[in-house]
PDB file of C-alpha atoms in Angstrom:
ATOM      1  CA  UNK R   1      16.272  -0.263  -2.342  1.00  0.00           C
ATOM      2  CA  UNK R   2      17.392   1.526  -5.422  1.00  0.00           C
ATOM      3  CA  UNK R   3      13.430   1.683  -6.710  1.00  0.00           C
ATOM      4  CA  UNK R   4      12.798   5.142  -8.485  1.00  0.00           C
ATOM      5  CA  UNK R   5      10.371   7.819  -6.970  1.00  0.00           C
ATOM      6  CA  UNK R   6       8.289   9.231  -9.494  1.00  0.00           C
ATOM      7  CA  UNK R   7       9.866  12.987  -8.443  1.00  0.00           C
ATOM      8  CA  UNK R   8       7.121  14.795 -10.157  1.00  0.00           C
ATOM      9  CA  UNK R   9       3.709  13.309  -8.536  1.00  0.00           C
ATOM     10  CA  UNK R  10       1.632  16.694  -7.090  1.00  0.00           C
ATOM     11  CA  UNK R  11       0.464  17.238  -3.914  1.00  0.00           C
ATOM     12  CA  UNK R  12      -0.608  20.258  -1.923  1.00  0.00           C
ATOM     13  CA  UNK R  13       1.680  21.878   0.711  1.00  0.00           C
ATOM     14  CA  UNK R  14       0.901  23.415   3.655  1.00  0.00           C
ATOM     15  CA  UNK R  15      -0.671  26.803   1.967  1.00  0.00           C
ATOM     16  CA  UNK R  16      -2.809  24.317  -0.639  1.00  0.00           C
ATOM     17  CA  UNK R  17      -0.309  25.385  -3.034  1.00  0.00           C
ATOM     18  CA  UNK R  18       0.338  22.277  -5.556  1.00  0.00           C
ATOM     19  CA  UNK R  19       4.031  21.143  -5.424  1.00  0.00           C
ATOM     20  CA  UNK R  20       6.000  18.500  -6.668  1.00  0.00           C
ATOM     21  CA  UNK R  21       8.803  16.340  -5.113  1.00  0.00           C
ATOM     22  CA  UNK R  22      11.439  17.910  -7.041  1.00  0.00           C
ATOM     23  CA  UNK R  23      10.384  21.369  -6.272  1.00  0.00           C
ATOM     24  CA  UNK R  24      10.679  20.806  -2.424  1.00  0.00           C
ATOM     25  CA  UNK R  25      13.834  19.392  -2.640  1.00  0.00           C
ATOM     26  CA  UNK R  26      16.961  20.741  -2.538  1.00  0.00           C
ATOM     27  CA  UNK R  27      19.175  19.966  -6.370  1.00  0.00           C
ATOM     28  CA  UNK R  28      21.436  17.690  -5.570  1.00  0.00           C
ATOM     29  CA  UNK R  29      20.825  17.021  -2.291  1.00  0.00           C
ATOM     30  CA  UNK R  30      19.278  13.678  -0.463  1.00  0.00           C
ATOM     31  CA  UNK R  31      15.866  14.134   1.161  1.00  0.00           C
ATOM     32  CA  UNK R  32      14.084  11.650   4.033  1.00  0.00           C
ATOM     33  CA  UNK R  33      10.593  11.034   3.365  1.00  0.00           C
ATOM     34  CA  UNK R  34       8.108  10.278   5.840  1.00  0.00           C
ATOM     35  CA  UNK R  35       4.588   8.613   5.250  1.00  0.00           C
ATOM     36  CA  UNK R  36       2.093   8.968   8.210  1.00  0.00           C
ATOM     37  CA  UNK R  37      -1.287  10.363   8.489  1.00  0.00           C
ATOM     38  CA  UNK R  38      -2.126  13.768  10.649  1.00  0.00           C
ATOM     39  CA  UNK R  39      -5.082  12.496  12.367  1.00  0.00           C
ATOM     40  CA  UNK R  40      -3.015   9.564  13.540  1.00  0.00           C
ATOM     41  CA  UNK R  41      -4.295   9.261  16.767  1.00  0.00           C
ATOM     42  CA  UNK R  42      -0.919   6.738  17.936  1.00  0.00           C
ATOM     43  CA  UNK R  43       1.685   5.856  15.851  1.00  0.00           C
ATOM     44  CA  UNK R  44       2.376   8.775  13.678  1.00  0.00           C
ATOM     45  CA  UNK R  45       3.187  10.583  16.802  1.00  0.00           C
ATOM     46  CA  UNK R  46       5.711   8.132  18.130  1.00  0.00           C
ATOM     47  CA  UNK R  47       6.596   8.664  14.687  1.00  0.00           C
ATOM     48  CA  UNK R  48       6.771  12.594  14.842  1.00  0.00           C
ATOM     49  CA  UNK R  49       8.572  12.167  18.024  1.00  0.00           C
ATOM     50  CA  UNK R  50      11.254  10.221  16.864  1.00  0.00           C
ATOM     51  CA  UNK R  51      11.773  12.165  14.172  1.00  0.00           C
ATOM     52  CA  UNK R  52      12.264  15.646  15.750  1.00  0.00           C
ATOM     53  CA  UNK R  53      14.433  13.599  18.118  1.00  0.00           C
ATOM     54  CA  UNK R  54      16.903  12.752  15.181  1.00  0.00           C
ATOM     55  CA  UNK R  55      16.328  16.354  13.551  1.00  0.00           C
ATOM     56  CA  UNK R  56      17.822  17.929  16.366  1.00  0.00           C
ATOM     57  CA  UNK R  57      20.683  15.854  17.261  1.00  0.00           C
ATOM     58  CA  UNK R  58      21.161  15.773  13.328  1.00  0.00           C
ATOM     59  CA  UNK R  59      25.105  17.045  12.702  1.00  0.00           C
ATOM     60  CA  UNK R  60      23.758  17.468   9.039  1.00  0.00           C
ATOM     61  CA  UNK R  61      21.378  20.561   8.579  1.00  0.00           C
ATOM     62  CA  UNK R  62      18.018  20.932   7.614  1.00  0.00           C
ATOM     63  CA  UNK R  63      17.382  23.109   4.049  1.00  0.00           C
ATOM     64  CA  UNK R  64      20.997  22.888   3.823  1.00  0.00           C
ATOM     65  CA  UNK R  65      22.248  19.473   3.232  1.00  0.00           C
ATOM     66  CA  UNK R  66      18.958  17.684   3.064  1.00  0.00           C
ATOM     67  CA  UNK R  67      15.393  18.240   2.738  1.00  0.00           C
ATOM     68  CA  UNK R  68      12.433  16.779   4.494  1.00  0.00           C
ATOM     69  CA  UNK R  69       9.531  15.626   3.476  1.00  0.00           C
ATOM     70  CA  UNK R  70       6.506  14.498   5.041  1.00  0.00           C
ATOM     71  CA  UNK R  71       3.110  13.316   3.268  1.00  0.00           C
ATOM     72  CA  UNK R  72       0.035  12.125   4.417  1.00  0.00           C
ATOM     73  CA  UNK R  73      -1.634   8.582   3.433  1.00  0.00           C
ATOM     74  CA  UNK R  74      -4.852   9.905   3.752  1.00  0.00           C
ATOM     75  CA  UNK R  75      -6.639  11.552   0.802  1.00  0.00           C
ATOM     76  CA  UNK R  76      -9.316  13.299   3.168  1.00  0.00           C
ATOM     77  CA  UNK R  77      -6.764  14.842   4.861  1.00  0.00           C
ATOM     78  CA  UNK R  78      -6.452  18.540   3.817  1.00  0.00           C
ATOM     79  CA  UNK R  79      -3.679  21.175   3.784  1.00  0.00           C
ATOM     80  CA  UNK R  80      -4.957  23.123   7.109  1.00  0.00           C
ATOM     81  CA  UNK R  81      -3.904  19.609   8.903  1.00  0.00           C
ATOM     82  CA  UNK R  82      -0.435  19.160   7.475  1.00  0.00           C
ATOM     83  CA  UNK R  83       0.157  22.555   8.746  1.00  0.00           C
ATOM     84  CA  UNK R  84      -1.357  22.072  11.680  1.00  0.00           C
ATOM     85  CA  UNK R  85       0.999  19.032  12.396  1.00  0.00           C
ATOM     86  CA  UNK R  86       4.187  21.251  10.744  1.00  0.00           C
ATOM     87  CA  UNK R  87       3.438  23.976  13.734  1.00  0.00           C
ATOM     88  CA  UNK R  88       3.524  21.046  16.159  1.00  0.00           C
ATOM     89  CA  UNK R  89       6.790  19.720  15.110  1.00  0.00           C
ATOM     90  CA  UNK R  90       8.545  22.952  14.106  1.00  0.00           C
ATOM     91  CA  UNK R  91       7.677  24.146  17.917  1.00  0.00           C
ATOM     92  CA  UNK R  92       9.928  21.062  18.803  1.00  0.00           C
ATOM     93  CA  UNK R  93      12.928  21.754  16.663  1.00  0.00           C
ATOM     94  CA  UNK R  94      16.022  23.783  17.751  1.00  0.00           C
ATOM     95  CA  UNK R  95      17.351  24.188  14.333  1.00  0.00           C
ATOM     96  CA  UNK R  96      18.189  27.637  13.274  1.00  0.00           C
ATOM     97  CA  UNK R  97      17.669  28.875   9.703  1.00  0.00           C
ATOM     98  CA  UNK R  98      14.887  26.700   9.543  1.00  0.00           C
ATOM     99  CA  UNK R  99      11.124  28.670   9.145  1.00  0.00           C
ATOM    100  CA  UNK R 100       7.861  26.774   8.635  1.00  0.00           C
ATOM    101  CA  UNK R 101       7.756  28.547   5.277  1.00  0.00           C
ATOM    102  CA  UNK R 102      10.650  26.479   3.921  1.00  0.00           C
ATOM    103  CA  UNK R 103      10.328  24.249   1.202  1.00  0.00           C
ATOM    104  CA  UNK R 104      12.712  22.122   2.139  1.00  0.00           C
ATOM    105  CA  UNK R 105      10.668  21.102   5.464  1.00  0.00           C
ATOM    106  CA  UNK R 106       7.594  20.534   3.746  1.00  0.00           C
ATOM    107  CA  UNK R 107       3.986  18.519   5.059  1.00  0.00           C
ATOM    108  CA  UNK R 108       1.805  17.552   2.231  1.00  0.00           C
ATOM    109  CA  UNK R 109      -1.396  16.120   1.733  1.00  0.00           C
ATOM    110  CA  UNK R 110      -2.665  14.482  -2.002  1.00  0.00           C
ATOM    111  CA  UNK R 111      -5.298  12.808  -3.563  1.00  0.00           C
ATOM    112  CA  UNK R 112      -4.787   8.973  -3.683  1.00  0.00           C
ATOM    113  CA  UNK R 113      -3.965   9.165  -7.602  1.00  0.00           C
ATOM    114  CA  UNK R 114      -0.913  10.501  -6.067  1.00  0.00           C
ATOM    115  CA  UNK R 115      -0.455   9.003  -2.962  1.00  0.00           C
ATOM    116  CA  UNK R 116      -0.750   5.413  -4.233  1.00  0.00           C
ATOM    117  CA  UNK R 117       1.868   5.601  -6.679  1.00  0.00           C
ATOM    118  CA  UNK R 118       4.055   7.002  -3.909  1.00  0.00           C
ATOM    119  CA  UNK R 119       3.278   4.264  -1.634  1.00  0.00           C
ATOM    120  CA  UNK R 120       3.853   1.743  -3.837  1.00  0.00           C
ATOM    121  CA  UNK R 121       7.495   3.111  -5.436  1.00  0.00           C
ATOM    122  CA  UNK R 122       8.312   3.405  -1.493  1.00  0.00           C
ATOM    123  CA  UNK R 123       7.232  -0.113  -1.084  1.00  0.00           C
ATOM    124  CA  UNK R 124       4.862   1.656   2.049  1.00  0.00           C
ATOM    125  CA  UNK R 125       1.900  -0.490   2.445  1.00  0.00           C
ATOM    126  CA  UNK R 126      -0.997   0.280   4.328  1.00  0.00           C
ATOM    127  CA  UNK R 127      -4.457  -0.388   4.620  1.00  0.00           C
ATOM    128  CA  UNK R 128      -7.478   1.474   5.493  1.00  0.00           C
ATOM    129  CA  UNK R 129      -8.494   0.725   8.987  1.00  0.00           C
ATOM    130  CA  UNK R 130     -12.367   1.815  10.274  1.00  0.00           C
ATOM    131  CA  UNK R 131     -11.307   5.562  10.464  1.00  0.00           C
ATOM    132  CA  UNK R 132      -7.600   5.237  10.691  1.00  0.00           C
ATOM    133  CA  UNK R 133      -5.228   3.607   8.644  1.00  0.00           C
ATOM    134  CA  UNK R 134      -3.093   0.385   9.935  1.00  0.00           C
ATOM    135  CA  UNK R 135       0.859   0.821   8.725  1.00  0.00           C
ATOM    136  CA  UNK R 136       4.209   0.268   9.808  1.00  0.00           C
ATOM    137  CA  UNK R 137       6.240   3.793  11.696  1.00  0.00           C
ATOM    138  CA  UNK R 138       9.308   4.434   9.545  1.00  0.00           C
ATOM    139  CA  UNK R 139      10.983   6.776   6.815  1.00  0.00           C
ATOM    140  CA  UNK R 140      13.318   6.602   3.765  1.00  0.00           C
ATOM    141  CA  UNK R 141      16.266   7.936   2.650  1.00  0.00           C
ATOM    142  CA  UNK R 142      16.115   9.118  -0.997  1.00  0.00           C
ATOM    143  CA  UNK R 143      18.790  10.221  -3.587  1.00  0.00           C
ATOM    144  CA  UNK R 144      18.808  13.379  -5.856  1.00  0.00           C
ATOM    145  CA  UNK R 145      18.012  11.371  -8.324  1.00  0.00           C
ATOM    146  CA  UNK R 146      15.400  10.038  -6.482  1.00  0.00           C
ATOM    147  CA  UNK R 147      16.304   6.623  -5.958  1.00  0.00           C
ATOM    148  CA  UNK R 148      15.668   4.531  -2.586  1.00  0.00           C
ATOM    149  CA  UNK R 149      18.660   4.541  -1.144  1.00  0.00           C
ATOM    150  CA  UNK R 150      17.786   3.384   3.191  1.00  0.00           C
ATOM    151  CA  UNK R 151      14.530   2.572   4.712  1.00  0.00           C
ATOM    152  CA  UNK R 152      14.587   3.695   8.782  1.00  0.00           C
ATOM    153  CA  UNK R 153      11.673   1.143  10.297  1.00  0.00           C
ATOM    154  CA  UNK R 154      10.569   1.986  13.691  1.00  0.00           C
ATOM    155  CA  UNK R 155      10.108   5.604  15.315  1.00  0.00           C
ATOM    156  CA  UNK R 156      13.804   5.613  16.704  1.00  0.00           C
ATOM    157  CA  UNK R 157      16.355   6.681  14.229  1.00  0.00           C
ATOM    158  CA  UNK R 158      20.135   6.596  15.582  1.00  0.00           C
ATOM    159  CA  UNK R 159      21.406  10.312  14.726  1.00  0.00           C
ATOM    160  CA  UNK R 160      25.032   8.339  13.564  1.00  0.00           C
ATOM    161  CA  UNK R 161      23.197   6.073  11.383  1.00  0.00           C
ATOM    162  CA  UNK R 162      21.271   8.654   9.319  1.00  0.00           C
ATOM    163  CA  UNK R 163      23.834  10.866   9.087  1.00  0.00           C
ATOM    164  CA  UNK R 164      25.840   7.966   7.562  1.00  0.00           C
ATOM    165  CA  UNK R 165      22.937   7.476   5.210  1.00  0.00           C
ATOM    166  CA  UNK R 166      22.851  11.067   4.121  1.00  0.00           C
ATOM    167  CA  UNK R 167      26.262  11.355   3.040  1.00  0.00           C
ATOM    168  CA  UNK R 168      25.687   7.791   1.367  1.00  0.00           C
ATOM    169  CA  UNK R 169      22.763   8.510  -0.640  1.00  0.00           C
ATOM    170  CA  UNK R 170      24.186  12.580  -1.827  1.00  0.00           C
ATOM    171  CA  UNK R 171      26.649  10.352  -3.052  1.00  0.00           C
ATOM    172  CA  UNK R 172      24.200   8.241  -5.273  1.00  0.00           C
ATOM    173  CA  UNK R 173      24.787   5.359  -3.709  1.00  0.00           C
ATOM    174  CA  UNK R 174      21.835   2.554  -2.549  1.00  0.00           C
ATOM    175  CA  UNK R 175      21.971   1.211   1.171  1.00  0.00           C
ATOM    176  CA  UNK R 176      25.002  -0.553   2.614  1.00  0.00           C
ATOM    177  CA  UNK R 177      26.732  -4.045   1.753  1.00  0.00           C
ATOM    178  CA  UNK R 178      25.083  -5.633   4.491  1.00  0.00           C
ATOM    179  CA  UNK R 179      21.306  -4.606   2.885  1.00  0.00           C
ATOM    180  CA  UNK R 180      22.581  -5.708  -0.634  1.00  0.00           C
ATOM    181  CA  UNK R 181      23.882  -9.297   0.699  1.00  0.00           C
ATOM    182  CA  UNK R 182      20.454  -9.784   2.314  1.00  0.00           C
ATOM    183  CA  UNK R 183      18.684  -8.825  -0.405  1.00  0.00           C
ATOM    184  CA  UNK R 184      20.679 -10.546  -2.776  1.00  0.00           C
ATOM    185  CA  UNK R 185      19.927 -13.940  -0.553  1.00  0.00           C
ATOM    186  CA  UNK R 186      16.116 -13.105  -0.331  1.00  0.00           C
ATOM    187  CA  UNK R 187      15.693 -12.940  -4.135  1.00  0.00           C
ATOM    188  CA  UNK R 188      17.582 -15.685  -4.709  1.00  0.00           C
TER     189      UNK R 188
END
């Protein structure tokens, strides 16, 4: 919590068109970021699933109040799969005003120069696995500034609780008291 995302790391969006964090998200506005892999053939889509779960029961909206982003792990993985996998999960959504063409709902693939660096500010690990990777399902809330401000483990996120988190981290402000005691204790 409160670790800084290098905002300005390139990958390729869903056209192959090179973009950086900052450019896909909204100014001033929070953004959830989501580390998977599109060939996934388990967990990522538990992971998908839970996350178009909480999009549309989401009271906060999509390209308005928050952005999403989504990046792949892999650096084989190329920009015909992320939008293979945004089709998939835009077909899901019942969010108006949101179009696959939106930067602010954005699946991007990179070369490991900038996916490592990622991973690691996210503290994301993961670890190559035969032909898949092995990792832990979850997402992160971020701040405009681009500070850590709420990891979401798991592939269930409660709608009340991330909506919570949102207002929290447009606000600047890093996870809840609760997450700063405990982290407090573990250091010490």
């Amino acid at each position: 919590l409160g670790a800084q995302v290098n905002l300005d790391l390139p990958f390729q969006d869903t056209s192959g068109k090179t973009r950086t964090l900052r450019e896909l998200a909204i100014p001033g506005k929070p953004f959830i970021i989501v580390p998977v892999y599109f060939g996934c053939p388990r967990l990522c889509t538990l992971t998908f699933e839970g996350l178009t779960k909480l999009l549309n029961q989401l009271k906060l909206r999509l390209g308005q109040d928050f952005s999403l982003i989504v990046f792949s792990i892999n650096p084989e993985e190329t920009p015909e799969m992320a939008s293979e996998k945004a089709k998939k999960v835009y077909e899901k959504l019942k969010i108006p005003d949101v179009t696959l063409s939106d930067a602010n709902f954005a699946f991007l693939v990179g070369k490991q120069e900038s996916i490592q660096p990622l991973t690691n500010q996210l503290g994301f690990k993961y670890e190559k696995d035969g032909m898949d990777f092995a990792h832990s399902p979850g997402m992160m809330l971020v701040t405009p500034e681009g500070k850590i401000s709420r990891y979401f483990l798991g592939v269930d996120y409660p709608e009340s609780d991330v909506r919570y988190s949102l207002v929290e981290a447009s606000n600047g402000q890093i996870g809840g008291l609760a997450e700063q005691i405990f982290l407090y204790c573990f250091r010490f």
